[in-house]
Amino acid sequence: MKIGLEWWDGVEWKEVDEYMIIGGSVEEDEEGGLIVGDGIVVARDPDDKVWIGFATNYEYADWYELDEKQIVRLVGIVTGITTTNLSKYIQRGERG
């Protein structure tokens, strides 16, 4: 299946076997592919490469290949099983 990231200059297409779309607007094109207008896509292509794609307000869209270390970190963050202390990355608001 094809998934595209839409921006002002066209669509950045990727052929994928598995995918997950996070947020954004999704439309189906005339050939059955999905076009993501403003969101994030995590996908695995037919060659077993894992990709993350970003489309932001139709101003920018691109795909980035994730290596094994990045995939393990992503899974660890999602599942809560990580060796990195994430608290330093989280901004804490003050209560009034």
XYZ file of C-alpha atoms in Angstrom:
96
model
C 0.000 0.000 0.000
C 1.117 3.573 -0.596
C 1.141 6.273 2.054
C 1.932 9.854 1.186
C 2.848 12.881 3.263
C 1.263 15.991 1.773
C 2.838 19.424 1.717
C 2.540 22.530 -0.448
C 4.852 21.140 -3.147
C 3.178 17.738 -3.598
C 3.165 14.372 -1.858
C 6.144 12.346 -0.563
C 5.116 8.713 -1.223
C 6.317 5.536 0.500
C 5.331 1.917 -0.294
C 4.585 0.167 3.028
C 3.404 -3.182 4.384
C 2.437 -2.001 7.887
C 1.717 1.449 9.235
C 0.319 3.520 12.080
C -0.931 7.075 11.594
C -0.766 9.418 14.572
C -3.036 12.449 14.339
C -3.474 14.542 11.253
C -5.906 14.485 8.398
C -6.108 11.381 6.208
C -7.597 11.127 2.735
C -7.673 8.301 0.216
C -6.366 9.059 -3.286
C -7.897 7.737 -6.513
C -5.504 4.735 -6.545
C -6.313 3.619 -2.988
C -3.275 5.140 -1.277
C -3.563 7.206 1.885
C -2.474 10.841 2.059
C -1.604 12.286 5.477
C -1.957 16.067 5.589
C -0.778 17.021 9.050
C 0.473 14.186 11.235
C 3.031 11.465 11.908
C 3.305 8.032 10.299
C 5.380 5.076 11.513
C 5.674 2.385 8.844
C 7.528 -0.747 7.765
C 8.323 -1.084 4.066
C 8.534 -4.323 2.008
C 12.307 -4.489 2.724
C 11.631 -4.512 6.516
C 13.008 -0.987 6.949
C 11.166 1.129 9.520
C 10.327 4.726 8.657
C 8.875 7.693 10.489
C 7.244 10.418 8.434
C 6.182 13.928 9.367
C 3.758 16.249 7.618
C 3.317 19.655 9.256
C 0.570 22.060 8.234
C 1.299 21.392 4.543
C 4.592 23.306 4.914
C 6.949 20.339 5.351
C 6.839 16.597 4.743
C 9.592 13.977 4.779
C 10.403 10.361 5.649
C 13.290 9.263 7.908
C 14.600 5.715 8.227
C 14.934 4.479 11.816
C 17.904 2.282 12.702
C 17.691 -0.606 15.184
C 18.798 1.508 18.156
C 16.152 4.149 17.431
C 13.454 1.483 17.099
C 14.408 -0.033 20.472
C 14.302 3.415 22.103
C 10.939 4.195 20.523
C 9.463 0.922 21.764
C 10.980 1.536 25.209
C 9.450 4.993 25.449
C 6.029 3.731 24.370
C 6.058 0.761 26.741
C 7.729 2.578 29.628
C 10.681 0.192 29.566
C 13.677 2.432 29.024
C 17.093 2.992 30.528
C 16.899 6.740 29.886
C 15.566 8.989 32.619
C 12.905 10.899 30.684
C 12.099 13.316 33.511
C 14.793 15.728 32.357
C 12.967 16.021 29.023
C 9.585 16.742 30.573
C 8.804 20.356 31.403
C 6.886 20.732 34.601
C 4.459 23.615 34.904
C 4.092 25.539 38.122
C 0.754 25.559 39.853
C -0.687 28.897 40.866
